[in-house]
Coordinates of C-alpha atoms and ligand atoms in Angstrom, one line a residue:
X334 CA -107.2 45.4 -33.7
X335 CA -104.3 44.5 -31.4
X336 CA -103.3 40.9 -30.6
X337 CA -102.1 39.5 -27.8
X338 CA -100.4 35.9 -28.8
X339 CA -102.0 33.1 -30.8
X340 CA -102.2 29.4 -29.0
X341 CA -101.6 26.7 -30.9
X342 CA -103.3 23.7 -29.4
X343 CA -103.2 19.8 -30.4
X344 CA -106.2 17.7 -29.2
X345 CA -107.0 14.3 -30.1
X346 CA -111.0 13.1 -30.6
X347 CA -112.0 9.5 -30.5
X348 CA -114.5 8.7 -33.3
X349 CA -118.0 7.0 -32.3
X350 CA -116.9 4.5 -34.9
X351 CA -114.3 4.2 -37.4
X352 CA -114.6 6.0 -40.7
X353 CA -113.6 4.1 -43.7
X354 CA -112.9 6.0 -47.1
X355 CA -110.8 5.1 -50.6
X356 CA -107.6 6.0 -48.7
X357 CA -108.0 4.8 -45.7
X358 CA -109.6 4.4 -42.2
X359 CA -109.9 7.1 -39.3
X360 CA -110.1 6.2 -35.5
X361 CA -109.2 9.3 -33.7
X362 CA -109.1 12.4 -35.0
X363 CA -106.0 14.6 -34.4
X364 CA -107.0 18.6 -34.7
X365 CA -105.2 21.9 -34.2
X366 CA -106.8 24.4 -32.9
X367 CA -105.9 28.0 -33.1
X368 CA -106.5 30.8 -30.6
X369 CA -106.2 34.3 -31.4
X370 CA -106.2 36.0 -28.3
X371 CA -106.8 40.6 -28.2
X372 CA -107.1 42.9 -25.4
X373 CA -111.0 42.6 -25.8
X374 CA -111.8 39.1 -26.9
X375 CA -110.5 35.9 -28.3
X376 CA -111.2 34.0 -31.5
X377 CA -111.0 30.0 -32.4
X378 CA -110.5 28.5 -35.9
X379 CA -109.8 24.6 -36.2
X380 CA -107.4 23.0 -38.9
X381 CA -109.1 20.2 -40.9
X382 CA -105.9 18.6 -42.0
X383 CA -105.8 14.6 -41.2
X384 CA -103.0 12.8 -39.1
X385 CA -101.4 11.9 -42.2
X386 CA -101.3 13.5 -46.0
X387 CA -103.8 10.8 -47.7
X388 CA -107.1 13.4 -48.6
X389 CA -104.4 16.2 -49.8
X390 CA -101.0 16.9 -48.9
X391 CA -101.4 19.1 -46.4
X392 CA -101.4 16.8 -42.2
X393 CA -101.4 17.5 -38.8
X394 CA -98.0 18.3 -37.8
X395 CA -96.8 20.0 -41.0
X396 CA -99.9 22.7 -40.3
X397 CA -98.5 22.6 -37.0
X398 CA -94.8 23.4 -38.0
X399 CA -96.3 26.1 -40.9
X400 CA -98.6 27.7 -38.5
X401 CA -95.6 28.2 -35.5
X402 CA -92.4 29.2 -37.9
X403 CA -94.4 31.3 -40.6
X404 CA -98.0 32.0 -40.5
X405 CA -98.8 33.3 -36.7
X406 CA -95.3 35.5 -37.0
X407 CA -96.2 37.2 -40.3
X408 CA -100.0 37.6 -38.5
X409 CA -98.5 39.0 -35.4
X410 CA -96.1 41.4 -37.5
X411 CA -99.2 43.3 -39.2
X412 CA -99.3 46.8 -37.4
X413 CA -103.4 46.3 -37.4
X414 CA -104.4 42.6 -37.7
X415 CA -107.8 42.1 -39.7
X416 CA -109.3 39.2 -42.0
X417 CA -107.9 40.3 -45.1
X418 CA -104.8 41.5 -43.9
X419 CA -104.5 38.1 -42.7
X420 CA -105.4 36.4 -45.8
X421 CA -102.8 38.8 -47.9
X422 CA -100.0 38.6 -45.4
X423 CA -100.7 34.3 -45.8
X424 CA -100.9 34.4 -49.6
X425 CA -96.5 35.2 -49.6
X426 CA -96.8 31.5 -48.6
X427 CA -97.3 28.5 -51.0
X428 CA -99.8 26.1 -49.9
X429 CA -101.2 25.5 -46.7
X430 CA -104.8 26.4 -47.2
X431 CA -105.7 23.9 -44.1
X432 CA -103.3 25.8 -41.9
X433 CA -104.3 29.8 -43.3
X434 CA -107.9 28.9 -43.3
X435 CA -107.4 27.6 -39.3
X436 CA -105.9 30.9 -38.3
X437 CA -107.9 33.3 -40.9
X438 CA -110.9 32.0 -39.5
X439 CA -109.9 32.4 -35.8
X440 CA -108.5 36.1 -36.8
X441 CA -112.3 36.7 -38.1
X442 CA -114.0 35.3 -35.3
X443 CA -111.9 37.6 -32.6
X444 CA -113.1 40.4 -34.9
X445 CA -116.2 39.7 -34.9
X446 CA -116.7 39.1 -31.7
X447 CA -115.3 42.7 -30.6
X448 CA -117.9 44.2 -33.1
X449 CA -120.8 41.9 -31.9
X450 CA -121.6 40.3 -35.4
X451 CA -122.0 36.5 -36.3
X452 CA -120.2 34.5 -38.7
X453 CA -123.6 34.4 -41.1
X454 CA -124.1 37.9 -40.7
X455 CA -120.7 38.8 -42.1
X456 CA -120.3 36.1 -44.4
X457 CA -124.1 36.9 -45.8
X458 CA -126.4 34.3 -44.5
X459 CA -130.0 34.2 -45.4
X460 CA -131.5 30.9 -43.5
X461 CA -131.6 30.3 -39.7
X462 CA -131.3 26.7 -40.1
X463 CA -129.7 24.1 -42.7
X464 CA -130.4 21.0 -44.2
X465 CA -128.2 18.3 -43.2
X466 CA -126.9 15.3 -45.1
X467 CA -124.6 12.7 -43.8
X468 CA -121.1 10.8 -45.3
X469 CA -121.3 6.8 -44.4
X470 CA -118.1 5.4 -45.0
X471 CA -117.5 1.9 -46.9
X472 CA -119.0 -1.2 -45.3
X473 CA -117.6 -4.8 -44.5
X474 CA -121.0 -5.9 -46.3
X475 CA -124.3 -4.5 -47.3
X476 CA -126.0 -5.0 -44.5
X477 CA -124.0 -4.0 -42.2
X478 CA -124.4 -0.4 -44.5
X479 CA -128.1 -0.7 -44.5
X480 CA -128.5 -0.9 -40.9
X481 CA -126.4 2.6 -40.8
X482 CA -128.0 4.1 -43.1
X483 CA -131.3 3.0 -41.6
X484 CA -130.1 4.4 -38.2
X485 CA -129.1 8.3 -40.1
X486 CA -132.6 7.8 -42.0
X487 CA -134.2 7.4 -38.5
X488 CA -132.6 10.4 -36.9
X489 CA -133.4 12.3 -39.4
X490 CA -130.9 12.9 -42.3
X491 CA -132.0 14.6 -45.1
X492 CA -129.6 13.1 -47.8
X493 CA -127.1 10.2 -47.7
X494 CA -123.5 10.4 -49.4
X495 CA -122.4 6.7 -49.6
X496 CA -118.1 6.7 -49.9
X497 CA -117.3 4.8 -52.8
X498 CA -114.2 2.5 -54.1
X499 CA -113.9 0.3 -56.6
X500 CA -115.3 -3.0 -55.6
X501 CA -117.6 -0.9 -53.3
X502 CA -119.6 1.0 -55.4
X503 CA -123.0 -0.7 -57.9
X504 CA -124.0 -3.1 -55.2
X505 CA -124.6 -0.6 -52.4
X506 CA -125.8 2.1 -54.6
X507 CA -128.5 -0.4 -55.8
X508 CA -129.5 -1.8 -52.2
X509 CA -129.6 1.7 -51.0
X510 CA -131.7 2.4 -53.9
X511 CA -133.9 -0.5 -53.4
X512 CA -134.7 -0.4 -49.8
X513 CA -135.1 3.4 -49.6
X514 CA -137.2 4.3 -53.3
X515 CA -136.4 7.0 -55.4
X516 CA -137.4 9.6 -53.4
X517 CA -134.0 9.0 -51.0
X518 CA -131.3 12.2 -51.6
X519 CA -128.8 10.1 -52.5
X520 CA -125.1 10.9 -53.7
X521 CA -121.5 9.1 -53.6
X522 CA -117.9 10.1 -52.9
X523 CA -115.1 8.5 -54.5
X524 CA -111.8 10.4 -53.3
X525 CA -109.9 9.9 -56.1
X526 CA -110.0 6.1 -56.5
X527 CA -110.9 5.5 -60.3
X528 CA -109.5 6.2 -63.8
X529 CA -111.1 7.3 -66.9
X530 CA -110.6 3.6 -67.8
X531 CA -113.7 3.1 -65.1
X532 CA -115.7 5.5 -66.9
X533 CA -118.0 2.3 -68.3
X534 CA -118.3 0.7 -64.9
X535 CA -119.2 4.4 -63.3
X536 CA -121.7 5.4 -66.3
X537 CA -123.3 2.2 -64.5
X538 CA -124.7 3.9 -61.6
X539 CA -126.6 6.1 -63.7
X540 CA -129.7 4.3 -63.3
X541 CA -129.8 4.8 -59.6
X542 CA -130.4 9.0 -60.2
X543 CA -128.1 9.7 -57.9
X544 CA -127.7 13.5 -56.8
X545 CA -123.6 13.4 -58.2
X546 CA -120.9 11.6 -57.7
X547 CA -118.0 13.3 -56.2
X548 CA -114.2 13.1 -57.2
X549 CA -114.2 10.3 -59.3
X550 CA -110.6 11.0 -60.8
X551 CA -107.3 12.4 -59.1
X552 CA -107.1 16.1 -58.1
X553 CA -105.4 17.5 -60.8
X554 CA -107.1 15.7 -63.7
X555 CA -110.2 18.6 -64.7
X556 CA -109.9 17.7 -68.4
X557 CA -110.2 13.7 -67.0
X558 CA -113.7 14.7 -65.4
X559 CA -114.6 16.9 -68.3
X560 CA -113.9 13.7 -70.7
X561 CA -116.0 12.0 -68.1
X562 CA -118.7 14.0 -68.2
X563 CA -119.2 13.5 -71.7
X564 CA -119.4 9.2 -70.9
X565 CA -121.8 9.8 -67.5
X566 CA -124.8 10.9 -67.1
X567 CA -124.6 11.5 -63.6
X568 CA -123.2 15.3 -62.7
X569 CA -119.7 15.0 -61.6
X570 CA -119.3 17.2 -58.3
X571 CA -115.4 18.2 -57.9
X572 CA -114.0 18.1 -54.1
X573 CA -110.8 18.2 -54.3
X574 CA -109.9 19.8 -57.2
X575 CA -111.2 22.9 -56.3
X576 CA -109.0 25.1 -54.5
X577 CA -109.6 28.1 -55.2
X578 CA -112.2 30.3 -57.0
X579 CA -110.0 30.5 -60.2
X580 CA -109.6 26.9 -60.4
X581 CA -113.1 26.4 -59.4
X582 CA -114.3 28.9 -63.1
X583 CA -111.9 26.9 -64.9
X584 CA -113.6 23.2 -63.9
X585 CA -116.9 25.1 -64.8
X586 CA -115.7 26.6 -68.0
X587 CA -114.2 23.8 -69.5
X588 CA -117.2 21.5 -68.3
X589 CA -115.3 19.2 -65.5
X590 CA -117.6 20.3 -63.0
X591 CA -121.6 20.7 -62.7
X592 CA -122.0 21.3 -59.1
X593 CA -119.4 22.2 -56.3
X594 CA -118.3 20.8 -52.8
X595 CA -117.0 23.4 -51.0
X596 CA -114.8 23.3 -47.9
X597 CA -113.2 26.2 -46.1
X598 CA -109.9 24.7 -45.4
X599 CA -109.6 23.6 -48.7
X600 CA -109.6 26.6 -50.1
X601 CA -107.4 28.4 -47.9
X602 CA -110.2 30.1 -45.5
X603 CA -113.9 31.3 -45.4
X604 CA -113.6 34.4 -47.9
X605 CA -112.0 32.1 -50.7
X606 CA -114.4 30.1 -49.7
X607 CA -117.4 32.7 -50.0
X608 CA -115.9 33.8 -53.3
X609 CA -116.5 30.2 -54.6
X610 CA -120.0 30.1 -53.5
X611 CA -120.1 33.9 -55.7
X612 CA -119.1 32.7 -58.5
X613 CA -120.8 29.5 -59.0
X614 CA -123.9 31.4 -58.3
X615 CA -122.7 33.4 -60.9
X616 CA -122.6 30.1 -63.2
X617 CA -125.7 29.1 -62.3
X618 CA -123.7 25.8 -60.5
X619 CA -125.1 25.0 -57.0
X620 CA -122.9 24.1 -54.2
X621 CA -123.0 22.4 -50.8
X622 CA -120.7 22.5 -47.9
X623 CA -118.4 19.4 -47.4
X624 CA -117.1 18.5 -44.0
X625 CA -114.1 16.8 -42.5
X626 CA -115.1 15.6 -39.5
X627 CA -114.6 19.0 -37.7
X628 CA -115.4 19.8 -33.9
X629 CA -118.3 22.3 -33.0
X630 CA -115.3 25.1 -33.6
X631 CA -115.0 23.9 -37.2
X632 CA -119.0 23.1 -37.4
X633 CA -119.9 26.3 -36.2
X634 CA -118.8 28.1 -39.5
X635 CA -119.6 25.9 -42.2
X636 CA -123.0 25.8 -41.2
X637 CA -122.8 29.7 -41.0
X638 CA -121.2 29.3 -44.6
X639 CA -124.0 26.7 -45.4
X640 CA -126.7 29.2 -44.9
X641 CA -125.6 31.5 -47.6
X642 CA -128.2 31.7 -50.7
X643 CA -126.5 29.4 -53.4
X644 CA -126.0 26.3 -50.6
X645 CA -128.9 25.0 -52.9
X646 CA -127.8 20.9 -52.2
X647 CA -127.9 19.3 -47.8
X648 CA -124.5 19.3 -46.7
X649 CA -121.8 17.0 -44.9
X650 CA -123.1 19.2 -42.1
X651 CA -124.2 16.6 -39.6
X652 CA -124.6 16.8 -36.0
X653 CA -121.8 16.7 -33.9
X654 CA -123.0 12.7 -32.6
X655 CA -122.3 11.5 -36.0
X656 CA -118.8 11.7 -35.2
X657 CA -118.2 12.3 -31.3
X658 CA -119.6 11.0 -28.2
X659 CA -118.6 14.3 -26.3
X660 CA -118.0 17.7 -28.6
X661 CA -116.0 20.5 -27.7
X662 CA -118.8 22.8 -28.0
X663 CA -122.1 22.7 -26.9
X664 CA -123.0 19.9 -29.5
X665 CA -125.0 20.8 -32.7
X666 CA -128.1 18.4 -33.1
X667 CA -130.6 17.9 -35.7
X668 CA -133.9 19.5 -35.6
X669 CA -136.5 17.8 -38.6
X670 CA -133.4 17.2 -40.1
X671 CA -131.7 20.8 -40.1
X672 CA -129.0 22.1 -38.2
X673 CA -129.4 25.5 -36.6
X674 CA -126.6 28.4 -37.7
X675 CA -124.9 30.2 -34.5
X676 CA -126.8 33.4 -34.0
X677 CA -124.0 34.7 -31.1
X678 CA -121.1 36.8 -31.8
X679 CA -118.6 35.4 -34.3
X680 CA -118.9 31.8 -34.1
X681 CA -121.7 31.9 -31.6
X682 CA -120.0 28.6 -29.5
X683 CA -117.0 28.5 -27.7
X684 CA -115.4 25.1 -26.5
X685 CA -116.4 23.8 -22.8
X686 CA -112.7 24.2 -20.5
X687 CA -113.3 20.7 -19.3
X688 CA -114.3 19.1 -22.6
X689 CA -111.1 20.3 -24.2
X690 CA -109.1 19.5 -21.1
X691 CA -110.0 16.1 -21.9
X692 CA -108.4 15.6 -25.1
X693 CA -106.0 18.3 -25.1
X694 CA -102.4 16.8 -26.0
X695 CA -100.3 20.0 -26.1
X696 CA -100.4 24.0 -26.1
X697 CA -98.0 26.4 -27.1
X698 CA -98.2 29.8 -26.7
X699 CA -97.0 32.2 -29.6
X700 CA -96.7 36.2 -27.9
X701 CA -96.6 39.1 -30.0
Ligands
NPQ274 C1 -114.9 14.2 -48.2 N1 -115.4 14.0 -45.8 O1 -115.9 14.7 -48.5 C2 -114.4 14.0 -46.8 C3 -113.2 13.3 -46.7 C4 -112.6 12.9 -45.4 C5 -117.3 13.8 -44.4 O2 -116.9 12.4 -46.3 C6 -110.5 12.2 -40.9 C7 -110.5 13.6 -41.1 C8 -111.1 11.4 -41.8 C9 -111.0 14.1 -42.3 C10 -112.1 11.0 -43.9 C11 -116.5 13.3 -45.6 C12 -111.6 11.9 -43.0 C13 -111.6 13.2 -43.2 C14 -112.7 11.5 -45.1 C15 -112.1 13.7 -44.4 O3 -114.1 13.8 -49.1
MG275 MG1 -115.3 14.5 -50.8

């Protein structure tokens, strides 16, 4: 394949509501967008990173700044551009997987497109639709939560993931618990906000049989949620921590980890990401696909990723009105529940030239 240029391309989405985690609040959300442009086609990856570096270090304009000065010129340098060539070319630089995984995904979905093949084709899909759970951030009260949660239940949500911080956490899981019954999918989502000190007040929620809690400790603690493991009876589900498929056998091995969120841009890009998924099927540890509030360009391929065989667990793959009045892309909506994966060449969507016109801030173009 021969490239053209890459665009680098800043847009800025108002949320339908604010989003409210352990480390902060979310109003608008502040994307890159990356397209990589051949003779034949073109091919459109989105960067997950937040405005600022609260979820991981990685944040807008720094993926920005790697994307322009290192990893577009060492793409456009490769004498015959594909996805692993990409991937190896972006591997001589530390960090960034929010950035590579943007512009690996984009270089993957140009390919794909020339050769007429979808994203769950290539990245070994085997359902036509997926179950979808949704993220409902922390509350001002408990009834204001029960009313959203009612709302998701009504349209259709298969599982609930309640965001979690201390003070925020028994009471909500038990009213949640109490209104719905036990038959309710329901799992939480701490971001990093408690110690192994909390490991008493945590091993509290185990009466609610929730699905897992997720990221109880910070990043880099595995042998924290290992010891934490042992004092919970709920399955501890690392986000992130896992950033890679090496560090992902490790937090199995060493019992930190019974089930696994994964996220492309986490990870660096969708074939770290597939290699996750391979080898916690190979551990007999399910996984779901996470989310971080991505557009339909974003959306597109983790629901393509979702639909691969050991996605046993409903994802943070909602439908694009959770988070957006207007998407990019034709919008993905729930059916009973599901969300259907892109049967089109590589992504199968493409964003709508007035939609992004409307909340484009800036382009750049990089030429080859
Ligand atoms: C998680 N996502 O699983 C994240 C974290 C998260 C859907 O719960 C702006 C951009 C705000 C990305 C807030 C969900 C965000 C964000 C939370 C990601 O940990
Ligand atoms: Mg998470």
């Amino acid at each position: 394949m021969k490239l053209e240029g890459v665009e680098l391309r800043r847009i800025a989405m108002p949320l339908v509501a604010p989003f409210r985690t352990s480390f902060g609040t979310e109003l608008n959300r502040e994307v890159v967008l990356v397209r990589v442009v051949s003779p034949d086609a073109e091919g459109w990856g989105e960067c997950v990173a937040m405005s600022a570096p609260r979820y991981s270090s990685e944040y807008v304009d720094a993926a920005a700044d790697v994307l322009r000065r290192f990893l577009v010129p060492a793409l456009l340098a490769l004498p015959d551009p594909d996805v692993y060539g990409a991937e190896r070319a972006f591997a001589r630089f530390k960090g960034h997987p929010m950035a590579k995984a943007a512009l690996e995904s984009a270089v993957l979905d140009v390919s794909l497109r020339e050769s007429g093949t979808s994203f769950g084709t290539f990245l070994g899909a085997v359902h036509d639709t997926v179950p979808a759970g949704v993220s409902v951030g922390i509350m001002d009260s408990v009834p204001e939560l029960l009313t959203a949660v009612d709302r998701y239940l009504d349209e259709g949500y298969l599982r609930i993931k309640l965001k979690i911080e201390p003070g925020w956490d028994v009471a909500p899981v038990r009213a949640v618990r109490e209104r719905y019954g036990a038959e309710l999918l329901l799992q939480v989502d701490a971001n990093t906000a408690y110690t192994l000190a909390d490991a008493r007040h945590l091993a509290k929620l185990d009466p609610f049989d929730l699905l897992l809690i997720e990221q109880p400790l910070p990043e880099h603690d595995l042998a924290g949620h290992a010891s934490l493991a042992q004092l919970v009876r709920t399955p501890i589900c690392l986000d992130e921590s896992i950033t890679s498929a090496a560090v992902a056998v490790h937090a199995i091995n060493i019992g930190a980890t019974r089930i696994v969120n994964i996220k492309p841009g986490r990870v660096g890009g969708y074939l770290e990401a597939r290699r996750i998924h391979d080898v916690c099927a190979a551990h007999g540890i399910p996984v779901w696909c996470g989310g971080m509030l991505e557009t339909g360009i974003g959306r597109a391929a983790n629901v393509a990723l979702a639909a691969l065989p050991n996605f046993t667990l409903p994802g943070d793959t909602s439908a694009s009105d959770r988070y957006y009045t207007r998407d990019i892309t034709d919008p993905f909506v729930l059916e009973d529940g599901h969300v259907r994966v892109p049967t089109g060449a590589g992504l199968g969507v493409e964003p709508d030239p007035d939609a992004l016109d409307a909340v484009t801030v800036s382009t750049e173009w990089l030429a080859a």
